[in-house]
Structure formats: structure tokens, C-alpha cells
Amino acid sequence: MRFRHPDGSTVHLAYCTNVHPAETLEGVRAQLRDHCEPVRRRLGRDRLGIGLWLAKDAAGALINDPAALRALRGELELRGLEVVTLNGFPYEGFGAQEVKYRVYTPDWTDPERLAHTTDLARLLAALLPDDVTEGTVSTLPIAWRTPYADDPTAADTARKALTTLAQRLDALAELTGKSIRIGLEPEPGCTVETTADAIGPLTAVGHDRIGICVDTCHLATSFEDPDTALDALRAAGITIAKTQLSAALHAEDPHLPEVRAALGAFAEPRFLHQTRTLTTAGLRGTDDLDEAVSGGVLPDGTPWRSHFHVPLHAPPAPPLTSTLPVLRTVLNRLVGGPVPLTRHLEIETYTWQALPAALRPRTRTQLADGIAAELTLARDLLADLGLKELP
């Protein structure tokens, strides 16, 4: 979906296809047919943006077969879909029964992460619509904190890899005329947990093609103040390559038994749900939600937030809620001013099937309805900020 900002530029809105995980090229093409096109039809639009997730095997098949890449581009056009951004965070196995810590490998100390992200940039340059010259790829925030923190060479290795990537992106732009930017996506528990943590590593790389992806669920989970975070990024000259519109799980009174019980319903075995609370002594946290609700590990005198991407349009029932107000504040700052601070927005609620059983969509139709409802909410928020939807 495209929107005209009051300054005349185009802002793109997409939803991320990692909610329909597929490891192969055939699986990706099935996603387009079975999920993405039906969402577009529900919205009554001729064109829908998708943030494509290409696992290692799918990306490799496209890189090694130019005809397959041309065919994918043709299928996107046929189905009324367009791609201006890729989700390059998960490498493979995102549809596994247990993902947890696996999603952080390979990290930016591993040459395979550089190779894979280079491939994604090349693929995106080929998939961009003819009238679009800028694309973005989000990636993991360097590494999970361990064993990275114990390796004295890790930071320099990651910096060199990102610098090499920037040089390759420069060469790609010269070759294709397409400018691809990469955004490190801060996430709780990683070596870059917050936007503040990102400033040092990104300044060390010192290239505007390597910036940040602001995920509003992650930002909220870490109790970052949106205005402070965005002001610091602007002051440091950090490019906001893209923003993922997502909402975290919020519990105002975690000391109450009924609140613990409600939170416990969201503890599940597939994804990691880092949980945080902001105390007078600073930010405290656990790696997963079950560790928090079991008691005694996390202080419960202040609100808790958990890294669980809840549907934007359907916050959980009381006594829980979501951090949608944080998303609204960030969106206002990013695109509500005289010029947009980013032009790529992506809804990333990948946890539909990890929701408590009573809240999960049971059919493709129900899932498509939910995704369309999220996009409608985002569209309305953009309209309220003065952006006009384009055909």
C-alpha cells in the first residue's frame, strides 16, 4: 500500500510474510497465492505491499536461477503484490515447532550472515517495482548477547562484516540504480537491545546504507521513551531504514494472581518472549515469559512488558493490554512531521498461531481477515496523520 506524505514523497506500508513461514521457493509462491493475494482482495486494493521473508534455501534458489527470479517478479505483479522491503532477520527454520534462540544464528560474526544478507540485497534490487529505487532489509541486531559478550574480537568482526556489506551495497547501487539499505533491528536480550545500544556500532560502521530498523514492540518491551529514542538517533545521524509496526504484551499489575494467570496463557514453546520491567534500579528482565510468571525471578511492583507481537487491532482482554499507544507515538514522530523520517513501514505480527488457543485463527480465511484488519488500522492511523492512500 502506498501513501502520499504531505511533503510529496511516497510512504510504503506492507505486512511481513514471516507469519506464513516457508523455507523453499515453492513455499514462498504458495504464500502469495494462499495468503497475500486474499489479504489484498479483502482490502479491496489493486496493489498490496508485502515485506517478503526469504529463508536461506528460498534465497539461494533465486540467486542461482535468474529465470526463477524473473518468474517470481512476474507472479508478484500478476497477483497485485509489490515488494520494497525484506525481513532478513530469520535465516531458516522460522516455522519450526521450537524457534527460541535459533533465530539469532548465524549472527554478524559468521560470514554466512554477510553472504545471506548480500544475496537478499541483490534479490530485492531485482524485485523492486520499476518506479521504486529504494529498498530496505531488516536484520538481527548483530548477535544474541552470549557468547558474543565473552569474545573480545566479536565487535570488530561484526563491524568489518557490516562495512563490507556497505561497500557491496554501494556497488549494487552503481550497477542497478537501486539503493538498498540495511536496518539493524534492536531486540531485548541481544547485544543491541535498544536504539541507544545501536548508536555506537552504527557510528563505528559510519555508512548511511547501514542504519536501524525500529520495531515498536521491541522498543516498548525495553520501556524506551519513543521521543528520547528517536531524538538520539537523529542527533547521531543514524538512518531509520524501516519501521516494524508491532505491539507488545503489557501487564500493569503483575503482582496480582489473575494477571500472572493471564500472562501464563501467552507462554508457549515456539518463540522467545523476553519480558522486562522498569524499576527504580533500572531495567530488569528474563529471557522468556515462563521464567517471569513462575515467580521470584522478576520484580513485580512495576508493570511488565513481554516480547509477544499481539495483533494491532485486537489487544488482549483485561487484565492485560498491548503497547499500541507506543506504536501511535512512534508513527506520529516518524511520518507525522513535515518530512517522513522513514518511508518503509511493515506490520510484523508473526505470532498469530502462537496466541492462546481461543484467540488463534483456525482457518486461512480467519488469518487473512486478521491481517487485513491490522492493515486497515495502520491505514487509518496514517490517514489521521495527513497521508493520502494512493491507488
mmCIF file of C-alpha atoms in Angstrom:
data_model
loop_
_atom_site.group_PDB
_atom_site.id
_atom_site.type_symbol
_atom_site.label_atom_id
_atom_site.label_comp_id
_atom_site.label_asym_id
_atom_site.label_seq_id
_atom_site.Cartn_x
_atom_site.Cartn_y
_atom_site.Cartn_z
ATOM 1 C CA MET A 1 0.000 0.000 0.000
ATOM 2 C CA ARG A 2 1.328 3.411 -0.915
ATOM 3 C CA PHE A 3 0.623 6.744 0.740
ATOM 4 C CA ARG A 4 1.431 10.287 -0.296
ATOM 5 C CA HIS A 5 3.047 12.246 2.506
ATOM 6 C CA PRO A 6 2.204 15.976 2.678
ATOM 7 C CA ASP A 7 5.780 16.700 1.536
ATOM 8 C CA GLY A 8 5.020 14.843 -1.725
ATOM 9 C CA SER A 9 7.085 11.726 -1.057
ATOM 10 C CA THR A 10 5.724 8.175 -1.005
ATOM 11 C CA VAL A 11 5.463 6.133 2.184
ATOM 12 C CA HIS A 12 5.069 2.372 1.785
ATOM 13 C CA LEU A 13 3.059 0.104 4.109
ATOM 14 C CA ALA A 14 3.410 -3.681 3.973
ATOM 15 C CA TYR A 15 2.798 -6.715 6.090
ATOM 16 C CA CYS A 16 5.561 -9.238 6.723
ATOM 17 C CA THR A 17 5.217 -12.741 5.298
ATOM 18 C CA ASN A 18 7.156 -14.430 8.108
ATOM 19 C CA VAL A 19 3.670 -15.022 9.539
ATOM 20 C CA HIS A 20 3.391 -17.659 6.756
ATOM 21 C CA PRO A 21 6.788 -19.325 7.177
ATOM 22 C CA ALA A 22 8.146 -21.211 4.201
ATOM 23 C CA GLU A 23 11.677 -22.461 3.639
ATOM 24 C CA THR A 24 11.565 -23.094 -0.118
ATOM 25 C CA LEU A 25 10.799 -21.084 -3.219
ATOM 26 C CA GLU A 26 7.734 -23.253 -3.835
ATOM 27 C CA GLY A 27 6.542 -22.390 -0.350
ATOM 28 C CA VAL A 28 7.015 -18.679 -0.997
ATOM 29 C CA ARG A 29 4.968 -18.860 -4.166
ATOM 30 C CA ALA A 30 2.248 -20.725 -2.278
ATOM 31 C CA GLN A 31 2.205 -17.888 0.286
ATOM 32 C CA LEU A 32 1.499 -15.382 -2.451
ATOM 33 C CA ARG A 33 -1.406 -17.452 -3.750
ATOM 34 C CA ASP A 34 -2.918 -18.681 -0.498
ATOM 35 C CA HIS A 35 -2.390 -15.722 1.808
ATOM 36 C CA CYS A 36 -1.090 -12.475 0.316
ATOM 37 C CA GLU A 37 -3.484 -12.163 -2.620
ATOM 38 C CA PRO A 38 -6.530 -12.983 -0.446
ATOM 39 C CA VAL A 39 -5.496 -10.237 2.001
ATOM 40 C CA ARG A 40 -5.248 -7.770 -0.875
ATOM 41 C CA ARG A 41 -8.710 -8.737 -2.090
ATOM 42 C CA ARG A 42 -10.192 -8.265 1.374
ATOM 43 C CA LEU A 43 -8.818 -4.734 1.422
ATOM 44 C CA GLY A 44 -10.320 -4.008 -1.998
ATOM 45 C CA ARG A 45 -6.995 -2.740 -3.306
ATOM 46 C CA ASP A 46 -5.341 -3.281 -6.683
ATOM 47 C CA ARG A 47 -1.916 -3.306 -5.040
ATOM 48 C CA LEU A 48 -0.647 -4.588 -1.683
ATOM 49 C CA GLY A 49 2.821 -4.270 -0.231
ATOM 50 C CA ILE A 50 4.385 -7.316 1.391
ATOM 51 C CA GLY A 51 7.561 -7.492 3.446
ATOM 52 C CA LEU A 52 8.911 -10.702 1.987
ATOM 53 C CA TRP A 53 10.778 -13.208 4.161
ATOM 54 C CA LEU A 54 13.137 -15.385 2.131
ATOM 55 C CA ALA A 55 14.760 -18.213 4.077
ATOM 56 C CA LYS A 56 18.248 -19.388 3.142
ATOM 57 C CA ASP A 57 17.073 -22.101 0.725
ATOM 58 C CA ALA A 58 14.495 -19.880 -0.986
ATOM 59 C CA ALA A 59 17.006 -17.057 -1.399
ATOM 60 C CA GLY A 60 19.619 -19.465 -2.728
ATOM 61 C CA ALA A 61 17.224 -20.862 -5.318
ATOM 62 C CA LEU A 62 16.516 -17.356 -6.620
ATOM 63 C CA ILE A 63 20.146 -16.221 -6.628
ATOM 64 C CA ASN A 64 21.198 -19.302 -8.604
ATOM 65 C CA ASP A 65 18.352 -19.204 -11.123
ATOM 66 C CA PRO A 66 17.710 -15.861 -12.866
ATOM 67 C CA ALA A 67 14.681 -17.355 -14.637
ATOM 68 C CA ALA A 68 13.116 -18.255 -11.280
ATOM 69 C CA LEU A 69 13.731 -14.716 -10.060
ATOM 70 C CA ARG A 70 12.055 -13.261 -13.156
ATOM 71 C CA ALA A 71 9.145 -15.646 -12.665
ATOM 72 C CA LEU A 72 8.726 -14.554 -9.038
ATOM 73 C CA ARG A 73 8.699 -10.913 -10.036
ATOM 74 C CA GLY A 74 6.087 -11.700 -12.673
ATOM 75 C CA GLU A 75 3.940 -13.572 -10.169
ATOM 76 C CA LEU A 76 4.079 -10.656 -7.744
ATOM 77 C CA GLU A 77 2.820 -8.327 -10.459
ATOM 78 C CA LEU A 78 0.131 -10.794 -11.544
ATOM 79 C CA ARG A 79 -1.222 -11.078 -8.011
ATOM 80 C CA GLY A 80 -1.180 -7.323 -7.359
ATOM 81 C CA LEU A 81 1.681 -7.513 -4.857
ATOM 82 C CA GLU A 82 4.798 -5.408 -4.541
ATOM 83 C CA VAL A 83 7.977 -5.731 -2.506
ATOM 84 C CA VAL A 84 10.088 -2.807 -1.308
ATOM 85 C CA THR A 85 11.377 -4.421 1.886
ATOM 86 C CA LEU A 86 12.613 -7.811 3.039
ATOM 87 C CA ASN A 87 12.773 -9.288 6.512
ATOM 88 C CA GLY A 88 16.314 -10.641 6.711
ATOM 89 C CA PHE A 89 16.318 -11.402 10.458
ATOM 90 C CA PRO A 90 15.346 -15.126 10.473
ATOM 91 C CA TYR A 91 17.799 -17.194 8.450
ATOM 92 C CA GLU A 92 15.951 -20.504 8.392
ATOM 93 C CA GLY A 93 13.644 -22.628 10.486
ATOM 94 C CA PHE A 94 11.229 -19.861 11.489
ATOM 95 C CA GLY A 95 8.342 -22.255 11.031
ATOM 96 C CA ALA A 96 9.867 -24.903 13.300
ATOM 97 C CA GLN A 97 7.986 -26.146 16.356
ATOM 98 C CA GLU A 98 10.663 -24.525 18.519
ATOM 99 C CA VAL A 99 12.487 -21.426 17.279
ATOM 100 C CA LYS A 100 13.594 -19.700 20.501
ATOM 101 C CA TYR A 101 17.338 -18.862 20.430
ATOM 102 C CA ARG A 102 17.841 -20.388 16.958
ATOM 103 C CA VAL A 103 16.553 -17.216 15.320
ATOM 104 C CA TYR A 104 19.779 -15.398 16.279
ATOM 105 C CA THR A 105 22.055 -17.619 14.211
ATOM 106 C CA PRO A 106 24.081 -17.100 12.159
ATOM 107 C CA ASP A 107 24.983 -13.730 13.642
ATOM 108 C CA TRP A 108 27.149 -10.935 12.278
ATOM 109 C CA THR A 109 30.374 -12.636 13.390
ATOM 110 C CA ASP A 110 29.583 -15.502 10.991
ATOM 111 C CA PRO A 111 30.496 -14.997 7.291
ATOM 112 C CA GLU A 112 27.259 -16.735 6.324
ATOM 113 C CA ARG A 113 25.208 -13.813 7.682
ATOM 114 C CA LEU A 114 27.088 -11.423 5.405
ATOM 115 C CA ALA A 115 26.682 -13.746 2.414
ATOM 116 C CA HIS A 116 22.959 -14.229 3.018
ATOM 117 C CA THR A 117 22.266 -10.521 3.511
ATOM 118 C CA THR A 118 24.236 -9.686 0.373
ATOM 119 C CA ASP A 119 22.059 -12.149 -1.533
ATOM 120 C CA LEU A 120 18.912 -10.570 -0.104
ATOM 121 C CA ALA A 121 20.033 -7.115 -1.201
ATOM 122 C CA ARG A 122 20.690 -8.350 -4.723
ATOM 123 C CA LEU A 123 17.304 -10.066 -4.860
ATOM 124 C CA LEU A 124 15.479 -7.014 -3.575
ATOM 125 C CA ALA A 125 17.124 -4.800 -6.178
ATOM 126 C CA ALA A 126 15.666 -7.136 -8.822
ATOM 127 C CA LEU A 127 12.221 -7.349 -7.201
ATOM 128 C CA LEU A 128 11.619 -3.636 -6.645
ATOM 129 C CA PRO A 129 8.847 -2.169 -8.802
ATOM 130 C CA ASP A 130 10.098 -0.244 -11.829
ATOM 131 C CA ASP A 131 9.105 3.100 -10.325
ATOM 132 C CA VAL A 132 10.805 2.449 -6.960
ATOM 133 C CA THR A 133 14.532 2.983 -6.464
ATOM 134 C CA GLU A 134 14.900 2.419 -2.711
ATOM 135 C CA GLY A 135 14.621 -0.869 -0.839
ATOM 136 C CA THR A 136 15.300 -1.955 2.721
ATOM 137 C CA VAL A 137 16.280 -5.150 4.511
ATOM 138 C CA SER A 138 15.978 -5.626 8.281
ATOM 139 C CA THR A 139 18.487 -7.859 10.047
ATOM 140 C CA LEU A 140 19.298 -9.126 13.501
ATOM 141 C CA PRO A 141 20.956 -6.644 15.898
ATOM 142 C CA ILE A 142 24.446 -8.097 15.456
ATOM 143 C CA ALA A 143 24.079 -11.082 17.826
ATOM 144 C CA TRP A 144 22.467 -12.585 20.877
ATOM 145 C CA ARG A 145 24.389 -11.301 23.912
ATOM 146 C CA THR A 146 26.109 -14.632 24.591
ATOM 147 C CA PRO A 147 28.679 -15.851 23.646
ATOM 148 C CA TYR A 148 29.248 -12.536 21.826
ATOM 149 C CA ALA A 149 29.945 -10.610 25.040
ATOM 150 C CA ASP A 150 32.686 -13.075 26.019
ATOM 151 C CA ASP A 151 34.554 -12.812 22.712
ATOM 152 C CA PRO A 152 36.934 -9.820 22.639
ATOM 153 C CA THR A 153 37.149 -9.979 18.837
ATOM 154 C CA ALA A 154 33.399 -10.203 18.145
ATOM 155 C CA ALA A 155 32.635 -6.479 17.917
ATOM 156 C CA ASP A 156 35.446 -5.862 15.432
ATOM 157 C CA THR A 157 34.445 -8.889 13.352
ATOM 158 C CA ALA A 158 30.839 -7.691 13.143
ATOM 159 C CA ARG A 159 31.916 -4.134 12.303
ATOM 160 C CA LYS A 160 34.108 -5.368 9.442
ATOM 161 C CA ALA A 161 31.266 -7.507 8.088
ATOM 162 C CA LEU A 162 28.833 -4.582 8.114
ATOM 163 C CA THR A 163 31.438 -2.319 6.500
ATOM 164 C CA THR A 164 31.953 -4.890 3.761
ATOM 165 C CA LEU A 165 28.191 -5.059 3.276
ATOM 166 C CA ALA A 166 28.012 -1.278 2.910
ATOM 167 C CA GLN A 167 30.657 -1.407 0.188
ATOM 168 C CA ARG A 168 28.729 -4.117 -1.614
ATOM 169 C CA LEU A 169 25.545 -2.053 -1.407
ATOM 170 C CA ASP A 170 27.388 0.903 -2.940
ATOM 171 C CA ALA A 171 28.486 -1.319 -5.821
ATOM 172 C CA LEU A 172 24.963 -2.705 -6.209
ATOM 173 C CA ALA A 173 23.534 0.807 -6.452
ATOM 174 C CA GLU A 174 26.053 1.752 -9.111
ATOM 175 C CA LEU A 175 25.269 -1.406 -11.082
ATOM 176 C CA THR A 176 21.473 -1.390 -10.824
ATOM 177 C CA GLY A 177 20.441 2.151 -9.912
ATOM 178 C CA LYS A 178 18.643 0.684 -6.875
ATOM 179 C CA SER A 179 19.613 1.892 -3.397
ATOM 180 C CA ILE A 180 19.285 -0.840 -0.771
ATOM 181 C CA ARG A 181 19.638 -0.029 2.933
ATOM 182 C CA ILE A 182 20.037 -2.428 5.839
ATOM 183 C CA GLY A 183 18.469 -1.855 9.261
ATOM 184 C CA LEU A 184 19.749 -3.478 12.447
ATOM 185 C CA GLU A 185 16.650 -4.362 14.479
ATOM 186 C CA PRO A 186 17.257 -3.857 18.239
ATOM 187 C CA GLU A 187 15.713 -6.645 20.306
ATOM 188 C CA PRO A 188 15.711 -7.452 24.031
ATOM 189 C CA GLY A 189 18.450 -9.874 25.004
ATOM 190 C CA CYS A 190 20.682 -9.061 22.045
ATOM 191 C CA THR A 191 23.971 -7.209 22.072
ATOM 192 C CA VAL A 192 21.993 -4.336 20.580
ATOM 193 C CA GLU A 193 18.920 -4.430 22.813
ATOM 194 C CA THR A 194 17.767 -0.825 22.441
ATOM 195 C CA THR A 195 18.016 2.024 19.957
ATOM 196 C CA ALA A 196 20.598 3.599 22.285
ATOM 197 C CA ASP A 197 22.708 0.429 22.045
ATOM 198 C CA ALA A 198 22.649 0.704 18.252
ATOM 199 C CA ILE A 199 24.240 4.133 18.047
ATOM 200 C CA GLY A 200 27.782 3.026 18.908
ATOM 201 C CA PRO A 201 28.039 0.107 16.440
ATOM 202 C CA LEU A 202 26.334 2.038 13.639
ATOM 203 C CA THR A 203 28.543 5.066 14.179
ATOM 204 C CA ALA A 204 31.560 2.763 14.024
ATOM 205 C CA VAL A 205 30.432 1.499 10.611
ATOM 206 C CA GLY A 206 29.776 5.085 9.546
ATOM 207 C CA HIS A 207 27.778 4.494 6.380
ATOM 208 C CA ASP A 208 24.233 5.670 5.680
ATOM 209 C CA ARG A 209 23.340 2.411 3.936
ATOM 210 C CA ILE A 210 23.655 0.648 7.307
ATOM 211 C CA GLY A 211 21.038 2.045 9.687
ATOM 212 C CA ILE A 212 18.360 0.900 12.065
ATOM 213 C CA CYS A 213 15.003 -0.858 11.876
ATOM 214 C CA VAL A 214 12.804 0.413 14.704
ATOM 215 C CA ASP A 215 10.449 -2.327 15.880
ATOM 216 C CA THR A 216 7.798 -0.715 18.057
ATOM 217 C CA CYS A 217 7.157 -3.933 20.022
ATOM 218 C CA HIS A 218 10.846 -4.254 20.901
ATOM 219 C CA LEU A 219 11.142 -0.582 21.762
ATOM 220 C CA ALA A 220 8.134 -0.808 24.064
ATOM 221 C CA THR A 221 9.279 -4.061 25.672
ATOM 222 C CA SER A 222 12.504 -2.321 26.732
ATOM 223 C CA PHE A 223 10.481 0.622 28.088
ATOM 224 C CA GLU A 224 12.272 3.062 25.781
ATOM 225 C CA ASP A 225 10.731 6.510 25.612
ATOM 226 C CA PRO A 226 9.904 6.979 21.914
ATOM 227 C CA ASP A 227 10.752 10.676 21.766
ATOM 228 C CA THR A 228 14.076 10.213 23.549
ATOM 229 C CA ALA A 229 14.985 7.276 21.329
ATOM 230 C CA LEU A 230 14.154 8.984 18.055
ATOM 231 C CA ASP A 231 15.812 12.241 19.102
ATOM 232 C CA ALA A 232 19.027 10.367 19.905
ATOM 233 C CA LEU A 233 19.004 8.565 16.550
ATOM 234 C CA ARG A 234 18.533 11.837 14.677
ATOM 235 C CA ALA A 235 21.247 13.578 16.691
ATOM 236 C CA ALA A 236 23.662 10.744 15.876
ATOM 237 C CA GLY A 237 22.777 10.849 12.171
ATOM 238 C CA ILE A 238 21.521 7.252 12.161
ATOM 239 C CA THR A 239 19.341 6.331 9.180
ATOM 240 C CA ILE A 240 15.957 4.838 10.108
ATOM 241 C CA ALA A 241 15.813 2.391 7.217
ATOM 242 C CA LYS A 242 12.417 0.969 8.112
ATOM 243 C CA THR A 243 9.977 0.609 10.979
ATOM 244 C CA GLN A 244 8.116 -2.512 12.013
ATOM 245 C CA LEU A 245 4.701 -1.699 13.401
ATOM 246 C CA SER A 246 4.039 -4.141 16.221
ATOM 247 C CA ALA A 247 2.674 -4.166 19.759
ATOM 248 C CA ALA A 248 3.957 -5.910 22.869
ATOM 249 C CA LEU A 249 2.032 -7.559 25.688
ATOM 250 C CA HIS A 250 1.561 -5.229 28.704
ATOM 251 C CA ALA A 251 0.630 -6.162 32.282
ATOM 252 C CA GLU A 252 0.044 -3.201 34.569
ATOM 253 C CA ASP A 253 -0.202 -5.183 37.832
ATOM 254 C CA PRO A 254 1.932 -8.325 37.521
ATOM 255 C CA HIS A 255 1.802 -8.979 41.276
ATOM 256 C CA LEU A 256 -1.864 -9.985 41.042
ATOM 257 C CA PRO A 257 -2.530 -13.732 40.646
ATOM 258 C CA GLU A 258 -5.138 -13.180 37.947
ATOM 259 C CA VAL A 259 -2.628 -11.133 35.929
ATOM 260 C CA ARG A 260 0.021 -13.851 36.270
ATOM 261 C CA ALA A 261 -2.521 -16.394 35.079
ATOM 262 C CA ALA A 262 -3.456 -14.272 32.074
ATOM 263 C CA LEU A 263 0.206 -13.824 31.173
ATOM 264 C CA GLY A 264 0.837 -17.528 31.589
ATOM 265 C CA ALA A 265 -1.631 -18.238 28.789
ATOM 266 C CA PHE A 266 0.790 -16.471 26.389
ATOM 267 C CA ALA A 267 3.834 -18.515 27.469
ATOM 268 C CA GLU A 268 4.366 -21.019 24.662
ATOM 269 C CA PRO A 269 7.177 -23.255 23.345
ATOM 270 C CA ARG A 270 7.825 -21.838 19.886
ATOM 271 C CA PHE A 271 9.150 -18.283 20.184
ATOM 272 C CA LEU A 272 11.205 -16.452 22.774
ATOM 273 C CA HIS A 273 9.179 -13.868 24.699
ATOM 274 C CA GLN A 274 11.679 -11.713 26.563
ATOM 275 C CA THR A 275 9.978 -9.962 29.481
ATOM 276 C CA ARG A 276 11.046 -6.666 31.050
ATOM 277 C CA THR A 277 10.114 -4.311 33.890
ATOM 278 C CA LEU A 278 11.432 -0.826 34.599
ATOM 279 C CA THR A 279 12.293 -0.346 38.270
ATOM 280 C CA THR A 280 13.978 2.457 40.196
ATOM 281 C CA ALA A 281 17.161 0.395 39.897
ATOM 282 C CA GLY A 282 16.852 0.210 36.121
ATOM 283 C CA LEU A 283 15.582 -2.282 33.557
ATOM 284 C CA ARG A 284 15.248 -5.882 34.760
ATOM 285 C CA GLY A 285 14.275 -8.846 32.667
ATOM 286 C CA THR A 286 14.071 -12.514 31.797
ATOM 287 C CA ASP A 287 14.767 -14.298 28.536
ATOM 288 C CA ASP A 288 11.294 -15.822 28.357
ATOM 289 C CA LEU A 289 7.802 -15.273 29.671
ATOM 290 C CA ASP A 290 7.522 -18.562 31.548
ATOM 291 C CA GLU A 291 10.553 -17.607 33.648
ATOM 292 C CA ALA A 292 8.791 -14.391 34.650
ATOM 293 C CA VAL A 293 5.372 -15.822 35.520
ATOM 294 C CA SER A 294 6.831 -18.692 37.544
ATOM 295 C CA GLY A 295 7.571 -16.140 40.268
ATOM 296 C CA GLY A 296 10.549 -14.866 42.187
ATOM 297 C CA VAL A 297 12.748 -14.005 39.203
ATOM 298 C CA LEU A 298 11.390 -10.628 38.085
ATOM 299 C CA PRO A 299 10.310 -7.773 40.396
ATOM 300 C CA ASP A 300 6.538 -7.379 40.182
ATOM 301 C CA GLY A 301 5.997 -3.968 41.734
ATOM 302 C CA THR A 302 6.074 -2.229 38.362
ATOM 303 C CA PRO A 303 4.413 -3.095 35.017
ATOM 304 C CA TRP A 304 5.747 -5.911 32.863
ATOM 305 C CA ARG A 305 6.035 -5.998 29.105
ATOM 306 C CA SER A 306 6.700 -9.093 27.058
ATOM 307 C CA HIS A 307 8.067 -9.512 23.544
ATOM 308 C CA PHE A 308 4.923 -11.093 22.177
ATOM 309 C CA HIS A 309 3.652 -9.476 18.977
ATOM 310 C CA VAL A 310 -0.079 -9.178 19.653
ATOM 311 C CA PRO A 311 -2.493 -8.262 16.825
ATOM 312 C CA LEU A 312 -2.629 -4.497 16.428
ATOM 313 C CA HIS A 313 -6.403 -4.277 16.139
ATOM 314 C CA ALA A 314 -7.205 -6.809 18.883
ATOM 315 C CA PRO A 315 -5.419 -6.181 22.191
ATOM 316 C CA PRO A 316 -5.730 -8.965 24.753
ATOM 317 C CA ALA A 317 -8.646 -8.924 27.155
ATOM 318 C CA PRO A 318 -8.276 -7.367 30.614
ATOM 319 C CA PRO A 319 -6.333 -7.570 32.840
ATOM 320 C CA LEU A 320 -3.779 -7.405 30.002
ATOM 321 C CA THR A 321 -3.419 -4.895 27.205
ATOM 322 C CA SER A 322 -0.960 -4.027 24.453
ATOM 323 C CA THR A 323 1.546 -1.262 23.788
ATOM 324 C CA LEU A 324 -0.366 0.113 20.806
ATOM 325 C CA PRO A 325 -0.081 3.653 22.299
ATOM 326 C CA VAL A 326 3.705 3.393 21.898
ATOM 327 C CA LEU A 327 3.231 2.477 18.234
ATOM 328 C CA ARG A 328 0.975 5.508 17.749
ATOM 329 C CA THR A 329 3.573 7.823 19.304
ATOM 330 C CA VAL A 330 6.402 6.421 17.175
ATOM 331 C CA LEU A 331 4.337 6.599 13.998
ATOM 332 C CA ASN A 332 3.417 10.209 14.706
ATOM 333 C CA ARG A 333 7.088 11.110 15.106
ATOM 334 C CA LEU A 334 8.201 9.179 12.054
ATOM 335 C CA VAL A 335 5.659 10.286 9.464
ATOM 336 C CA GLY A 336 3.558 12.967 11.161
ATOM 337 C CA GLY A 337 6.092 15.754 10.744
ATOM 338 C CA PRO A 338 6.953 17.974 7.771
ATOM 339 C CA VAL A 339 9.114 15.206 6.249
ATOM 340 C CA PRO A 340 8.972 11.461 6.911
ATOM 341 C CA LEU A 341 11.887 10.071 8.916
ATOM 342 C CA THR A 342 11.366 6.698 7.255
ATOM 343 C CA ARG A 343 9.377 5.664 4.197
ATOM 344 C CA HIS A 344 9.054 1.928 4.792
ATOM 345 C CA LEU A 345 6.510 0.653 7.342
ATOM 346 C CA GLU A 346 5.916 -3.046 7.907
ATOM 347 C CA ILE A 347 3.364 -4.779 10.128
ATOM 348 C CA GLU A 348 5.072 -7.775 11.711
ATOM 349 C CA THR A 349 2.626 -9.827 13.757
ATOM 350 C CA TYR A 350 4.155 -13.256 13.182
ATOM 351 C CA THR A 351 2.688 -14.815 16.340
ATOM 352 C CA TRP A 352 -0.899 -15.480 15.252
ATOM 353 C CA GLN A 353 -0.521 -19.238 15.675
ATOM 354 C CA ALA A 354 1.302 -18.797 18.995
ATOM 355 C CA LEU A 355 -1.613 -16.941 20.587
ATOM 356 C CA PRO A 356 -3.626 -18.693 23.310
ATOM 357 C CA ALA A 357 -5.811 -21.330 21.660
ATOM 358 C CA ALA A 358 -9.040 -19.346 21.954
ATOM 359 C CA LEU A 359 -7.501 -16.389 20.089
ATOM 360 C CA ARG A 360 -5.801 -18.241 17.234
ATOM 361 C CA PRO A 361 -7.219 -18.100 13.724
ATOM 362 C CA ARG A 362 -8.457 -21.580 12.829
ATOM 363 C CA THR A 363 -8.580 -21.144 9.056
ATOM 364 C CA ARG A 364 -6.789 -19.265 6.314
ATOM 365 C CA THR A 365 -9.859 -17.101 5.990
ATOM 366 C CA GLN A 366 -9.702 -16.039 9.632
ATOM 367 C CA LEU A 367 -5.982 -15.304 9.364
ATOM 368 C CA ALA A 368 -6.492 -13.201 6.233
ATOM 369 C CA ASP A 369 -9.291 -11.302 7.964
ATOM 370 C CA GLY A 370 -6.999 -10.554 10.909
ATOM 371 C CA ILE A 371 -4.114 -9.350 8.760
ATOM 372 C CA ALA A 372 -6.460 -7.177 6.716
ATOM 373 C CA ALA A 373 -7.827 -5.684 9.949
ATOM 374 C CA GLU A 374 -4.294 -4.813 11.096
ATOM 375 C CA LEU A 375 -3.542 -3.140 7.773
ATOM 376 C CA THR A 376 -6.811 -1.227 7.981
ATOM 377 C CA LEU A 377 -5.896 0.077 11.426
ATOM 378 C CA ALA A 378 -2.480 1.189 10.177
ATOM 379 C CA ARG A 379 -4.053 2.794 7.120
ATOM 380 C CA ASP A 380 -6.419 4.765 9.340
ATOM 381 C CA LEU A 381 -3.569 5.923 11.581
ATOM 382 C CA LEU A 382 -1.679 7.181 8.532
ATOM 383 C CA ALA A 383 -4.766 8.958 7.232
ATOM 384 C CA ASP A 384 -5.163 10.675 10.607
ATOM 385 C CA LEU A 385 -1.603 11.983 10.202
ATOM 386 C CA GLY A 386 -2.462 13.563 6.856
ATOM 387 C CA LEU A 387 -1.157 10.901 4.491
ATOM 388 C CA LYS A 388 -3.322 10.042 1.486
ATOM 389 C CA GLU A 389 -3.645 6.474 0.243
ATOM 390 C CA LEU A 390 -2.647 6.039 -3.384
ATOM 391 C CA PRO A 391 -4.340 3.668 -5.839
#
